[in-house]
JSON list of C-alpha atoms in Angstrom, two decimals:
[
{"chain": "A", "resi": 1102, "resn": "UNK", "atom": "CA", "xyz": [-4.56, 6.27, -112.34]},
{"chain": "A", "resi": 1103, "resn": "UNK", "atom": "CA", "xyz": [-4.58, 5.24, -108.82]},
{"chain": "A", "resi": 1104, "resn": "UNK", "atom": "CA", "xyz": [-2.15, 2.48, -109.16]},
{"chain": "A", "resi": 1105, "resn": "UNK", "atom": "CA", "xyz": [0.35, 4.93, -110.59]},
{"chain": "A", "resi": 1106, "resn": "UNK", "atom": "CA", "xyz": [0.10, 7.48, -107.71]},
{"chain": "A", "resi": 1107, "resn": "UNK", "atom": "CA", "xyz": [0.71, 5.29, -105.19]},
{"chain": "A", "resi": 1108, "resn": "UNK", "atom": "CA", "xyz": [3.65, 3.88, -106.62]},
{"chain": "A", "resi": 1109, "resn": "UNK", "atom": "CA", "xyz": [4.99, 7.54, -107.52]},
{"chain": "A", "resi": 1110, "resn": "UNK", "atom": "CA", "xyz": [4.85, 8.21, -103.46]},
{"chain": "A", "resi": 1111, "resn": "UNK", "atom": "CA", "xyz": [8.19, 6.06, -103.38]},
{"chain": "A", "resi": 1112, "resn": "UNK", "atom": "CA", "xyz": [10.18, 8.25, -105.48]},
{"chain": "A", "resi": 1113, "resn": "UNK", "atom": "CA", "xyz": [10.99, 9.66, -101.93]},
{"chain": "A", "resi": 1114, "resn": "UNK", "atom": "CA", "xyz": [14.36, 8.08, -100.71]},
{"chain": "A", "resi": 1115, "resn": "UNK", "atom": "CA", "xyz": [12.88, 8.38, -97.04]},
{"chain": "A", "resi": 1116, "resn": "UNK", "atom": "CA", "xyz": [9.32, 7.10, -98.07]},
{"chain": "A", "resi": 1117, "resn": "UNK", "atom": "CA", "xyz": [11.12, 4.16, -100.18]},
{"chain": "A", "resi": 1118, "resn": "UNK", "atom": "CA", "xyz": [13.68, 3.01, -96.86]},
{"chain": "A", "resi": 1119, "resn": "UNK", "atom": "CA", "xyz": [10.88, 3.13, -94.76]},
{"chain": "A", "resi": 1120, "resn": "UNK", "atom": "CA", "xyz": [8.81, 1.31, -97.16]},
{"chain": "A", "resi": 1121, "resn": "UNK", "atom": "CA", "xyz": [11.79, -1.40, -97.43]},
{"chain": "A", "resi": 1122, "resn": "UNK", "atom": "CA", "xyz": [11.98, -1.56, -93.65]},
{"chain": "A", "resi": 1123, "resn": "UNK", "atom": "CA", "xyz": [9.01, -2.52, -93.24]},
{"chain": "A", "resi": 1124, "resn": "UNK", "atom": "CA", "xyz": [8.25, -5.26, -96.39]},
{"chain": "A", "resi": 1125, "resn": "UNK", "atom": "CA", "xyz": [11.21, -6.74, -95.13]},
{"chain": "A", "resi": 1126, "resn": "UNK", "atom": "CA", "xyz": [10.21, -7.83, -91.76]},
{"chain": "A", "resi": 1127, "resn": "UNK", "atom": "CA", "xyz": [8.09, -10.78, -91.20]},
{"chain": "A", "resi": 1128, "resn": "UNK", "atom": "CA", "xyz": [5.98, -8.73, -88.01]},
{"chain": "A", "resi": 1129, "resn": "UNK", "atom": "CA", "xyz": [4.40, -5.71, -87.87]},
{"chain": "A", "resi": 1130, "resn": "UNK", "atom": "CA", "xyz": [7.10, -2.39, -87.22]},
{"chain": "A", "resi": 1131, "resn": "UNK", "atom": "CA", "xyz": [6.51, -0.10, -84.49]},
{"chain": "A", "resi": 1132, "resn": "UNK", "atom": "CA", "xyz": [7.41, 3.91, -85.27]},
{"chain": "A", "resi": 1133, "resn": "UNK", "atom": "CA", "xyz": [10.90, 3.79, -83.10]},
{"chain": "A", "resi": 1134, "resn": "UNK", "atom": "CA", "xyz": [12.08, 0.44, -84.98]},
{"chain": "A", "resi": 1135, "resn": "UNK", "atom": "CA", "xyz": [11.47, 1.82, -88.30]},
{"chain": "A", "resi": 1136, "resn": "UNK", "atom": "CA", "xyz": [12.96, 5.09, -87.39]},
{"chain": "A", "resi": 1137, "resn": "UNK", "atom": "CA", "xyz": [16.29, 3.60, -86.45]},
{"chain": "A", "resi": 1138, "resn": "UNK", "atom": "CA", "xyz": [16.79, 0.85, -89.33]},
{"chain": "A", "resi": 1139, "resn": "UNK", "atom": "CA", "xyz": [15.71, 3.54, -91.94]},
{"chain": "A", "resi": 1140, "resn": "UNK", "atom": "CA", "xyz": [18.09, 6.20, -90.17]},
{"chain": "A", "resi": 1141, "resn": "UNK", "atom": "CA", "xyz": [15.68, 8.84, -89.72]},
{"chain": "A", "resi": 1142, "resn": "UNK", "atom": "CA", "xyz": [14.13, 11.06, -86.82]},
{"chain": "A", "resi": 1143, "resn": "UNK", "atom": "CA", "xyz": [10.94, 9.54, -85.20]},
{"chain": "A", "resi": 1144, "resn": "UNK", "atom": "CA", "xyz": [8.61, 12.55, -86.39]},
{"chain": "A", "resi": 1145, "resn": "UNK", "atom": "CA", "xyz": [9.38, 12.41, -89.86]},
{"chain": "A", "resi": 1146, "resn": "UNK", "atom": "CA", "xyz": [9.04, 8.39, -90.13]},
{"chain": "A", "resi": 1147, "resn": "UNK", "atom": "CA", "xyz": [5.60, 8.88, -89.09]},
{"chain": "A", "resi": 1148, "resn": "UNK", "atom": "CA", "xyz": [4.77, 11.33, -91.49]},
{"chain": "A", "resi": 1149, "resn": "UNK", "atom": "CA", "xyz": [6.05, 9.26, -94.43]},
{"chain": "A", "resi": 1150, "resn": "UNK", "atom": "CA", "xyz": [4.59, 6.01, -92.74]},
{"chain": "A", "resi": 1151, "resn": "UNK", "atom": "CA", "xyz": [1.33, 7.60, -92.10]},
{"chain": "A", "resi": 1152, "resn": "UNK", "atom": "CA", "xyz": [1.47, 8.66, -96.11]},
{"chain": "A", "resi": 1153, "resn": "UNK", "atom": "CA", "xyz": [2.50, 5.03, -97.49]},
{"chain": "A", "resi": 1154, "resn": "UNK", "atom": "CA", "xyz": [-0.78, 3.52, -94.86]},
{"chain": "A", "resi": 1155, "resn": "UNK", "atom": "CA", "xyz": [-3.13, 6.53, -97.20]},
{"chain": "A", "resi": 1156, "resn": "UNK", "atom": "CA", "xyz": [-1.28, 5.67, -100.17]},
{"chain": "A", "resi": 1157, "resn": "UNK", "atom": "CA", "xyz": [-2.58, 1.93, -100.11]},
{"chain": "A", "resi": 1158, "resn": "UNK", "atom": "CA", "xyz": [0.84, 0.97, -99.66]},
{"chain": "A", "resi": 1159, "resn": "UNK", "atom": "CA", "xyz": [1.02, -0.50, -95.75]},
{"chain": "A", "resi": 1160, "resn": "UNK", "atom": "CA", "xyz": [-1.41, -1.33, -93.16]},
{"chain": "A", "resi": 1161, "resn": "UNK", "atom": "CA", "xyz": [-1.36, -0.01, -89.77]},
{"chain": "A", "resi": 1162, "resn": "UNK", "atom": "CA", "xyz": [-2.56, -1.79, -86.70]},
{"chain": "A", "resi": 1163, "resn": "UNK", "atom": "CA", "xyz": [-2.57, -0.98, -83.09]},
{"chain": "A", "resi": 1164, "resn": "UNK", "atom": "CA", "xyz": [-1.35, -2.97, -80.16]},
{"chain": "A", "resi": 1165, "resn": "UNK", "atom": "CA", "xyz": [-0.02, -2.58, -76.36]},
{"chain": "A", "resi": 1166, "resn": "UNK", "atom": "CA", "xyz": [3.21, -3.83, -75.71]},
{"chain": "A", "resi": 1167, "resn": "UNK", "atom": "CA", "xyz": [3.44, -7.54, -74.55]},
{"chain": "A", "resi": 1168, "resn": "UNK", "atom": "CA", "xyz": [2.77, -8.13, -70.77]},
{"chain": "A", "resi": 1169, "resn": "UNK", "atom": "CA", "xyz": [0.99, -4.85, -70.64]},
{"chain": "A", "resi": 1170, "resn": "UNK", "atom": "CA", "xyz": [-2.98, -4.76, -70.29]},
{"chain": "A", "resi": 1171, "resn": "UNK", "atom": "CA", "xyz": [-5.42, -2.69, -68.21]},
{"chain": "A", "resi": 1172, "resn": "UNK", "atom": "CA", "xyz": [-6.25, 0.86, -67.26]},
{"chain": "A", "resi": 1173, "resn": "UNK", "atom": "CA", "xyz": [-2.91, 1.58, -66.75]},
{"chain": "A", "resi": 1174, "resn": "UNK", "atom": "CA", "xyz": [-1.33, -0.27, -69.76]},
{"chain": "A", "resi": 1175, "resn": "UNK", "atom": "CA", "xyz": [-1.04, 3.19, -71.75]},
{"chain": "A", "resi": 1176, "resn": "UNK", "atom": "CA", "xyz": [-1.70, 3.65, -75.56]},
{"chain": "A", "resi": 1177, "resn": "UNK", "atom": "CA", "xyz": [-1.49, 1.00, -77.83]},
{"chain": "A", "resi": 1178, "resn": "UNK", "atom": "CA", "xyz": [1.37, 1.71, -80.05]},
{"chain": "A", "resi": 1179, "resn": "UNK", "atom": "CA", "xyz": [0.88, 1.79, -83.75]},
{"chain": "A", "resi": 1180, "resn": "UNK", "atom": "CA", "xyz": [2.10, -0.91, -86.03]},
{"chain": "A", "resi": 1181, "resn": "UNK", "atom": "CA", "xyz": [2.87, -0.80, -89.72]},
{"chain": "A", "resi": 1182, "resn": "UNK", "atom": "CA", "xyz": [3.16, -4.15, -91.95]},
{"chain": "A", "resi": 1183, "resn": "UNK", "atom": "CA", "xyz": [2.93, -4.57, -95.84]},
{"chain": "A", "resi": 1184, "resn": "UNK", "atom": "CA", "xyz": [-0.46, -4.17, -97.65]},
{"chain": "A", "resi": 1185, "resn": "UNK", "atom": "CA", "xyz": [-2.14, -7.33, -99.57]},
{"chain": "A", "resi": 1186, "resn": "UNK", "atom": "CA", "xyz": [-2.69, -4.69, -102.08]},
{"chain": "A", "resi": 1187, "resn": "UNK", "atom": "CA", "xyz": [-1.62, -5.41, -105.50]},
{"chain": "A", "resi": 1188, "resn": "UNK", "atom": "CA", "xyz": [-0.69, -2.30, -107.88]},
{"chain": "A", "resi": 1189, "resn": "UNK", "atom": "CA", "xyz": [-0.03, -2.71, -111.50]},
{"chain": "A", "resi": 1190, "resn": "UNK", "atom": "CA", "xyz": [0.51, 0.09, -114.13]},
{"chain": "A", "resi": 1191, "resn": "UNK", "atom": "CA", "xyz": [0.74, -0.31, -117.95]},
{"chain": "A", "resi": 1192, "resn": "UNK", "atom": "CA", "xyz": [0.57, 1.97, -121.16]},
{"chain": "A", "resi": 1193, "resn": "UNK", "atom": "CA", "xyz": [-1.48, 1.05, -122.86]},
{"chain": "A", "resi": 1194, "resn": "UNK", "atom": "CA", "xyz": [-3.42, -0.89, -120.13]},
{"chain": "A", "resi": 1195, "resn": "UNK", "atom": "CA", "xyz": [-3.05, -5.22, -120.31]},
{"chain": "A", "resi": 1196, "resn": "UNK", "atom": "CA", "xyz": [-4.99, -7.28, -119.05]},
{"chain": "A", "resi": 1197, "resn": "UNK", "atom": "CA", "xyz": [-2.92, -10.15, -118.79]},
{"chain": "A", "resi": 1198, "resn": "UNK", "atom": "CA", "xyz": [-4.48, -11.72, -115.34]},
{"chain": "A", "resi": 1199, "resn": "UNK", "atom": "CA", "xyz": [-7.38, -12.24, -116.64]},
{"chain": "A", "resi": 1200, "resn": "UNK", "atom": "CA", "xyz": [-6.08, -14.31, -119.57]},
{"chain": "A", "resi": 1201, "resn": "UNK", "atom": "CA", "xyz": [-4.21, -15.93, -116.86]},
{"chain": "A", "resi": 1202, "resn": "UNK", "atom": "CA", "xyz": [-7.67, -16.89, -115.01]},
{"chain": "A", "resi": 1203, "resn": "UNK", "atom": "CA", "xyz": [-9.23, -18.29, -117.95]},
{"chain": "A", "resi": 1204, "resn": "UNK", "atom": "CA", "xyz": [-6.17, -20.46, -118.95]},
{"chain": "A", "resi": 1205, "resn": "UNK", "atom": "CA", "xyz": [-5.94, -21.49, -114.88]},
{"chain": "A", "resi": 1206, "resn": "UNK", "atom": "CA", "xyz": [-10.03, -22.64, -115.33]},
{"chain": "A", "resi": 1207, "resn": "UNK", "atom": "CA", "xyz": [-9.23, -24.44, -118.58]},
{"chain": "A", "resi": 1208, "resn": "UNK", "atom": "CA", "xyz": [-7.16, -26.43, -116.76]},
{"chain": "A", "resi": 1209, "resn": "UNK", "atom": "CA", "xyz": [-9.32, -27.06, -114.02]},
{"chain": "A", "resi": 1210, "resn": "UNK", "atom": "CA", "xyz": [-12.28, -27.92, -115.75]},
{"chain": "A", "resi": 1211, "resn": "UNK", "atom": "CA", "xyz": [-9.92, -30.82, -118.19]},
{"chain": "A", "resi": 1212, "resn": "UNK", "atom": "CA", "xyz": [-11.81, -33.93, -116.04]},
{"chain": "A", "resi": 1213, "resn": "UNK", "atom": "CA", "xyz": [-8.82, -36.18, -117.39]},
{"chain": "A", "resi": 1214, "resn": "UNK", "atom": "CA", "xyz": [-5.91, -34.35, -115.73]},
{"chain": "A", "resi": 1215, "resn": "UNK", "atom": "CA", "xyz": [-3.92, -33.55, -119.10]},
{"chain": "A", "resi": 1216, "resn": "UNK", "atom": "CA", "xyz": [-4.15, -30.36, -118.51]},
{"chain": "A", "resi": 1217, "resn": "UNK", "atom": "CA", "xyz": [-2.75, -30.06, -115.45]},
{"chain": "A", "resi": 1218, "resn": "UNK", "atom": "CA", "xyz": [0.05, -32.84, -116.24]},
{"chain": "A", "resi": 1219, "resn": "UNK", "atom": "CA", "xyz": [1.08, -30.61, -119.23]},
{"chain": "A", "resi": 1220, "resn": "UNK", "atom": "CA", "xyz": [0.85, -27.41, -116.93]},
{"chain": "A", "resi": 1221, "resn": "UNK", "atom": "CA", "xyz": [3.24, -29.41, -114.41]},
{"chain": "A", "resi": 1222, "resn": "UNK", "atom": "CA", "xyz": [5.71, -30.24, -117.02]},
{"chain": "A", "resi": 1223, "resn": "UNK", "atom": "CA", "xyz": [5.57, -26.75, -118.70]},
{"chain": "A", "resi": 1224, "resn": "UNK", "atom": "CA", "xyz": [6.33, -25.12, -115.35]},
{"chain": "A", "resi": 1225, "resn": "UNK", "atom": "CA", "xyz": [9.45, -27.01, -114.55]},
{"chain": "A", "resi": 1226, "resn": "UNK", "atom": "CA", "xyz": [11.18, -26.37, -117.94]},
{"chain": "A", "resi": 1227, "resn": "UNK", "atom": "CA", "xyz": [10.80, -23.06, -117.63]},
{"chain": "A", "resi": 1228, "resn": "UNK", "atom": "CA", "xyz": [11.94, -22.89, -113.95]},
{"chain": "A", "resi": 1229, "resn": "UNK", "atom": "CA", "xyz": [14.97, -25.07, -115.36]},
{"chain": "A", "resi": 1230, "resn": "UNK", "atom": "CA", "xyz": [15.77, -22.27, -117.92]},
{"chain": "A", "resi": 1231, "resn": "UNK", "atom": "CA", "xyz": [15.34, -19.81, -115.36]},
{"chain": "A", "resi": 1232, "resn": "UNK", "atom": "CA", "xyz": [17.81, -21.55, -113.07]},
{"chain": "A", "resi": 1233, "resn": "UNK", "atom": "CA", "xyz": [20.20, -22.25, -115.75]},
{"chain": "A", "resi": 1234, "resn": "UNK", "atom": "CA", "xyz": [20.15, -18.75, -117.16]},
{"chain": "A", "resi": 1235, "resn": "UNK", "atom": "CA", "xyz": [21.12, -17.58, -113.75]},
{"chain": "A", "resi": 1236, "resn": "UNK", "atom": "CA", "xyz": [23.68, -20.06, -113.14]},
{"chain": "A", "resi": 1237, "resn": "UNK", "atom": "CA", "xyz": [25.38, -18.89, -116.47]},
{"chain": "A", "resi": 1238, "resn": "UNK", "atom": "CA", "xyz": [25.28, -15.56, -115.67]},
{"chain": "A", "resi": 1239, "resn": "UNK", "atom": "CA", "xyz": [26.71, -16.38, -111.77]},
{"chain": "A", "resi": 1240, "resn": "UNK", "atom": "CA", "xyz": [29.70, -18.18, -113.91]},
{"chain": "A", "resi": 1241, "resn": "UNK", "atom": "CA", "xyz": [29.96, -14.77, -116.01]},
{"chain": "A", "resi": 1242, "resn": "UNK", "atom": "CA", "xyz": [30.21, -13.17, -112.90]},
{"chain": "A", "resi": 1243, "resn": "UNK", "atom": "CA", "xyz": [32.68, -15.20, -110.77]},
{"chain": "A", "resi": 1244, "resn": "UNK", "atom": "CA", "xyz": [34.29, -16.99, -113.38]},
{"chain": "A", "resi": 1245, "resn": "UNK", "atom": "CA", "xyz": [33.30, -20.11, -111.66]},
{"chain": "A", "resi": 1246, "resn": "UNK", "atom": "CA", "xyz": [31.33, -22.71, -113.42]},
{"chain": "A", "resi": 1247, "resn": "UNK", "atom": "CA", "xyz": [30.46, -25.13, -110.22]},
{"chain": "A", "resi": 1248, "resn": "UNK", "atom": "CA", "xyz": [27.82, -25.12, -107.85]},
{"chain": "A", "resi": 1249, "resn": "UNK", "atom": "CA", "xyz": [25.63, -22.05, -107.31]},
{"chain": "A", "resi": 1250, "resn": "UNK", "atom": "CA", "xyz": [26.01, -21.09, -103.63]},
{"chain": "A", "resi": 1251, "resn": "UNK", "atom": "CA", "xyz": [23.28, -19.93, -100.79]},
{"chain": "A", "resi": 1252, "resn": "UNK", "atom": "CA", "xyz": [23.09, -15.92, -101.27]},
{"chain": "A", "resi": 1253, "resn": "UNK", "atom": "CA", "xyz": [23.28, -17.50, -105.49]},
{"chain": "A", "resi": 1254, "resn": "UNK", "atom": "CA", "xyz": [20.21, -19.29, -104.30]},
{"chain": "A", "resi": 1255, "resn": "UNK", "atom": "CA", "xyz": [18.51, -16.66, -102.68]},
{"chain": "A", "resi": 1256, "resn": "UNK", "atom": "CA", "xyz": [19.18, -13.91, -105.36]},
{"chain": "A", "resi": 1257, "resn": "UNK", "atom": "CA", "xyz": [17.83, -16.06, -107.97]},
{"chain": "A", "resi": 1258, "resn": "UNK", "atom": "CA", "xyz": [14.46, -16.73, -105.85]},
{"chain": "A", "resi": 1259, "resn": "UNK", "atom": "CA", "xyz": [14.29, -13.41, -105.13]},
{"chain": "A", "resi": 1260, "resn": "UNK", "atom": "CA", "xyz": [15.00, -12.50, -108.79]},
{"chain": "A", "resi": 1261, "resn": "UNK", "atom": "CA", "xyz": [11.49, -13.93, -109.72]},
{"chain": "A", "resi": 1262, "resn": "UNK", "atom": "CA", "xyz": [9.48, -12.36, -106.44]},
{"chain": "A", "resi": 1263, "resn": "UNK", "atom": "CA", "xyz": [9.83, -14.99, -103.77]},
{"chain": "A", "resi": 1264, "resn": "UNK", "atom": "CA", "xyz": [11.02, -12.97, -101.05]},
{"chain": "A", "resi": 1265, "resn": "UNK", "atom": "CA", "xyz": [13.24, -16.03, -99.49]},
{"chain": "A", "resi": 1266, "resn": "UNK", "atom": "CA", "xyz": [13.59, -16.15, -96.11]},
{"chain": "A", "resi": 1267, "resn": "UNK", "atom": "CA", "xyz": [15.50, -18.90, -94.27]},
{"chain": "A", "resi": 1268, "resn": "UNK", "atom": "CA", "xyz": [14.74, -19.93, -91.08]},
{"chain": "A", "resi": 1269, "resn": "UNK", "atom": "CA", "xyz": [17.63, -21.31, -88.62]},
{"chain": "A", "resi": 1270, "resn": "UNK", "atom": "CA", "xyz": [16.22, -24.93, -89.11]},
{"chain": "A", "resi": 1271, "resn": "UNK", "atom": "CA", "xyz": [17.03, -24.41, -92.97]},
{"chain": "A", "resi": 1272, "resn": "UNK", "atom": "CA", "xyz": [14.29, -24.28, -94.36]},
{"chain": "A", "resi": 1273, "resn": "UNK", "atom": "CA", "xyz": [13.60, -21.77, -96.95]},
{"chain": "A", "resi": 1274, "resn": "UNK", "atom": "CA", "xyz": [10.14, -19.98, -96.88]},
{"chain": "A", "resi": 1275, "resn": "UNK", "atom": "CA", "xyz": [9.20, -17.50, -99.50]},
{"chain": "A", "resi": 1276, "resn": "UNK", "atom": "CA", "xyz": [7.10, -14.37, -97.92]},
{"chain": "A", "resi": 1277, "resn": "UNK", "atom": "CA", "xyz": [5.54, -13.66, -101.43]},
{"chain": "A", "resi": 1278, "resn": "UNK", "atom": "CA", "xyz": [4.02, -15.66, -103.81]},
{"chain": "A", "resi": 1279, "resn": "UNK", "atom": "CA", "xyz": [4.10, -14.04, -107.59]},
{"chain": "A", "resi": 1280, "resn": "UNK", "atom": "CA", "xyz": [0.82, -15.76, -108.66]},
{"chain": "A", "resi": 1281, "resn": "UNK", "atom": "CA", "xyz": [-0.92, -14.68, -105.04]},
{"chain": "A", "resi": 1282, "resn": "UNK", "atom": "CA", "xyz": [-4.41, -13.55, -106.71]},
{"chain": "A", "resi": 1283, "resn": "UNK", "atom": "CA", "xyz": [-4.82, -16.22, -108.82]},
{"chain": "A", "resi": 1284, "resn": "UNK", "atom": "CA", "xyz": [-3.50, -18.48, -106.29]},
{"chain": "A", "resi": 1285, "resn": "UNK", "atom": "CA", "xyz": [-6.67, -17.09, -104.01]},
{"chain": "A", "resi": 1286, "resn": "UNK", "atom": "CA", "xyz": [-8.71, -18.50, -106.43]},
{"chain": "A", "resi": 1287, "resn": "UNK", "atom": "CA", "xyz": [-7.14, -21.41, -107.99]},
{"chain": "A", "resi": 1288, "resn": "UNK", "atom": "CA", "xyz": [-5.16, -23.04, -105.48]},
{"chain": "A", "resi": 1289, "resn": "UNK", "atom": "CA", "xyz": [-4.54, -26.11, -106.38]},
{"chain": "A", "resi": 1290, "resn": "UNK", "atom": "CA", "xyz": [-3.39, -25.34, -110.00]},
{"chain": "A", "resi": 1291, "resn": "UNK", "atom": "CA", "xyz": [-1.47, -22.73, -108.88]},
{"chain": "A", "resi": 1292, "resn": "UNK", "atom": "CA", "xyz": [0.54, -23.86, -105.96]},
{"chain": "A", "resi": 1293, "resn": "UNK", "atom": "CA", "xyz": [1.29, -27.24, -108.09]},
{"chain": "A", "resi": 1294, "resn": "UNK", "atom": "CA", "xyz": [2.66, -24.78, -110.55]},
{"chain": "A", "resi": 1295, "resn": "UNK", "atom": "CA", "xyz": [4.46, -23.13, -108.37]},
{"chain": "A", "resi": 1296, "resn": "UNK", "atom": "CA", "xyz": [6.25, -26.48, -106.70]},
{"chain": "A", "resi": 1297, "resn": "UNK", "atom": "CA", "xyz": [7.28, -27.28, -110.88]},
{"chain": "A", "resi": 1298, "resn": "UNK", "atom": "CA", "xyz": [8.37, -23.59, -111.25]},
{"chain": "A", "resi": 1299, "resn": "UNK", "atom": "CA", "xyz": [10.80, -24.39, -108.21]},
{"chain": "A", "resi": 1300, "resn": "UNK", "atom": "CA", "xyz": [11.76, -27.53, -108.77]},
{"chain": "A", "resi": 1301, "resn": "UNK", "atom": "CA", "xyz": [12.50, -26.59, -111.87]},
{"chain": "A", "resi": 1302, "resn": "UNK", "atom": "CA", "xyz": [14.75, -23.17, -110.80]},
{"chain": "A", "resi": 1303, "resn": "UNK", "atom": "CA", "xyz": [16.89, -25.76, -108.30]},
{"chain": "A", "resi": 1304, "resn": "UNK", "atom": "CA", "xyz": [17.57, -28.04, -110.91]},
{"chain": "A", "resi": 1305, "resn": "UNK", "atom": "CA", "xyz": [18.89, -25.23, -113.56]},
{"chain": "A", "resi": 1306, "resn": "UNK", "atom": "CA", "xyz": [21.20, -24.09, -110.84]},
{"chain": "A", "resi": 1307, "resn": "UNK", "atom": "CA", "xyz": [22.15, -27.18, -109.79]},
{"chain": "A", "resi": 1308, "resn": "UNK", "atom": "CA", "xyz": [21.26, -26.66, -106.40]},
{"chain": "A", "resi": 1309, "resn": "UNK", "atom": "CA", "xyz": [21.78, -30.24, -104.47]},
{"chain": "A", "resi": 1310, "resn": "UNK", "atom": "CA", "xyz": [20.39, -30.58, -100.74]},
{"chain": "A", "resi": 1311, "resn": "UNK", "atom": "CA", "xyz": [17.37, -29.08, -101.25]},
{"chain": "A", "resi": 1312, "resn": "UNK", "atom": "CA", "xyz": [14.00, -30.00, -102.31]},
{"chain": "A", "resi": 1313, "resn": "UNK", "atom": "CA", "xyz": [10.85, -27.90, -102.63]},
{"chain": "A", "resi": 1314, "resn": "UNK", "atom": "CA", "xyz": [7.57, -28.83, -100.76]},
{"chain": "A", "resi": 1315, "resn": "UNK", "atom": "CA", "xyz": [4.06, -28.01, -100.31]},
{"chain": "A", "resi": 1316, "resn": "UNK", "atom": "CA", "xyz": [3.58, -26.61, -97.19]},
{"chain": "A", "resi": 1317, "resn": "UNK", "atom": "CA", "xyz": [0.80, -23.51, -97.26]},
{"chain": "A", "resi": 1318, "resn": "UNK", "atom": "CA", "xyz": [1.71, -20.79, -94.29]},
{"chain": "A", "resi": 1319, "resn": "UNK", "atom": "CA", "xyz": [-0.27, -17.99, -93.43]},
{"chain": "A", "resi": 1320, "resn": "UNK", "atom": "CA", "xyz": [1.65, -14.61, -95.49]},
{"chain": "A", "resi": 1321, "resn": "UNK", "atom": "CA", "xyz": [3.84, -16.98, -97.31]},
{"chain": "A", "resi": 1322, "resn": "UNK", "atom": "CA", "xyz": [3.85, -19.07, -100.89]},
{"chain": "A", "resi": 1323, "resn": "UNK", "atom": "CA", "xyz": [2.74, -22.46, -100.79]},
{"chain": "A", "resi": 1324, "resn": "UNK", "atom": "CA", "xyz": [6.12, -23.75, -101.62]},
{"chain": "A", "resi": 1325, "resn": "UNK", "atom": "CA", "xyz": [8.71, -24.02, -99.12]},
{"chain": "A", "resi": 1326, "resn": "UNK", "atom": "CA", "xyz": [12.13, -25.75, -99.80]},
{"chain": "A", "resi": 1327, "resn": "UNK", "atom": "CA", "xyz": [13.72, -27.85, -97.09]},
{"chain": "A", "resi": 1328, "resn": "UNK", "atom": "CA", "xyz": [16.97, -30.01, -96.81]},
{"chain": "A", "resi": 1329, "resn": "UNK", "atom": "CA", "xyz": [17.28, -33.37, -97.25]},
{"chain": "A", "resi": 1330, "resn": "UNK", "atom": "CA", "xyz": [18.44, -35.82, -94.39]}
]
């Protein structure tokens, strides 16, 4: 089980920090900068970096520093960013993507839209469960039934694979998207699901200010949610 081994490699604390480091940051680490935000020695971030690159886990890249080019530029130092790699692991095995797919071309191939419309509809009631569900629990929490606030926001996003990240204009942009193979191939559907999915979350946690957009980025969701004028 490939899938499984590679996930197994971050039972290591080390391996796992460096692992977060690295996922976390929107450009590609360099050895020292991983080194010193995962609290380690230089020599043994590369070995454990070098292990997550063979266990399918990150990428590595090489590059000179900025400015520097030529014969006498010196190496190119090595980079490390997240893999595009999915890994999934079940017992016994499901194969619930490709039920996905086929329900994603149903829906496509409905020439009157229905489909779609009902797909739409579906998605923000569940994204207003999800919202509410987490509001509740916020009020559990805090004992404080108003108005979720920003890190409530972001925890709840987060809480269904997002990644949010928000930028200092205030927009929020969301470095994963959940759906991101079938999105590859069913774009449209998808990302229209995943606009009523959001919509949907903000309006269970009441979240005023904000409304969700398409707006497709390289390494990001489709979605991203800006704030109104």
């Amino acid at each position: 089980m490939t899938d499984l081994a590679s996930l197994s490699s971050l039972d290591d604390p080390v391996r796992r920090r460096l692992y977060e480091v690295v996922r976390e940051r929107a450009d590609p680490v360099g050895r020292d900068e991983a080194a010193a935000a995962a609290g380690v020695g230089r020599a043994l971030a590369v070995y454990h970096l070098d292990k997550l690159v063979e266990a399918g886990l990150l990428t590595a890249s090489y590059q000179r520093p900025p400015g520097r080019s030529g014969p006498g530029a010196g190496r190119p130092a090595k980079l490390y960013a997240r893999s595009d790699r999915e890994f999934a692991v079940s017992v016994p095995p499901r194969k619930y993507e490709l039920a996905a797919r086929l329900l994603v071309q149903v829906v496509e191939a409905d020439p009157g839209g229905n489909s779609r419309s009902a797909l739409l509809k579906a998605a923000r009631r569940l994204g207003a469960e999800l919202g509410g569900q987490f509001r509740s629990a916020v009020a559990d929490r805090t004992g404080d039934a108003g108005r979720v606030g920003v890190a409530d926001l972001d925890e709840a996003l987060a809480g269904q694979g997002y990644e949010p990240r928000r930028g200092e204009d205030g927009v929020i942009r969301l470095r994963n998207c959940p759906f991101h193979q079938l999105a590859e191939h069913h774009r449209d559907v998808v990302c229209g699901m995943n606009l009523g999915l959001i919509e949907g979350i903000l309006a269970g946690l009441g979240a005023e200010g904000l409304r969700p957009v398409l707006d497709p980025q390289p390494g990001h969701c489709c979605v991203a949610i800006v704030p109104l004028a």
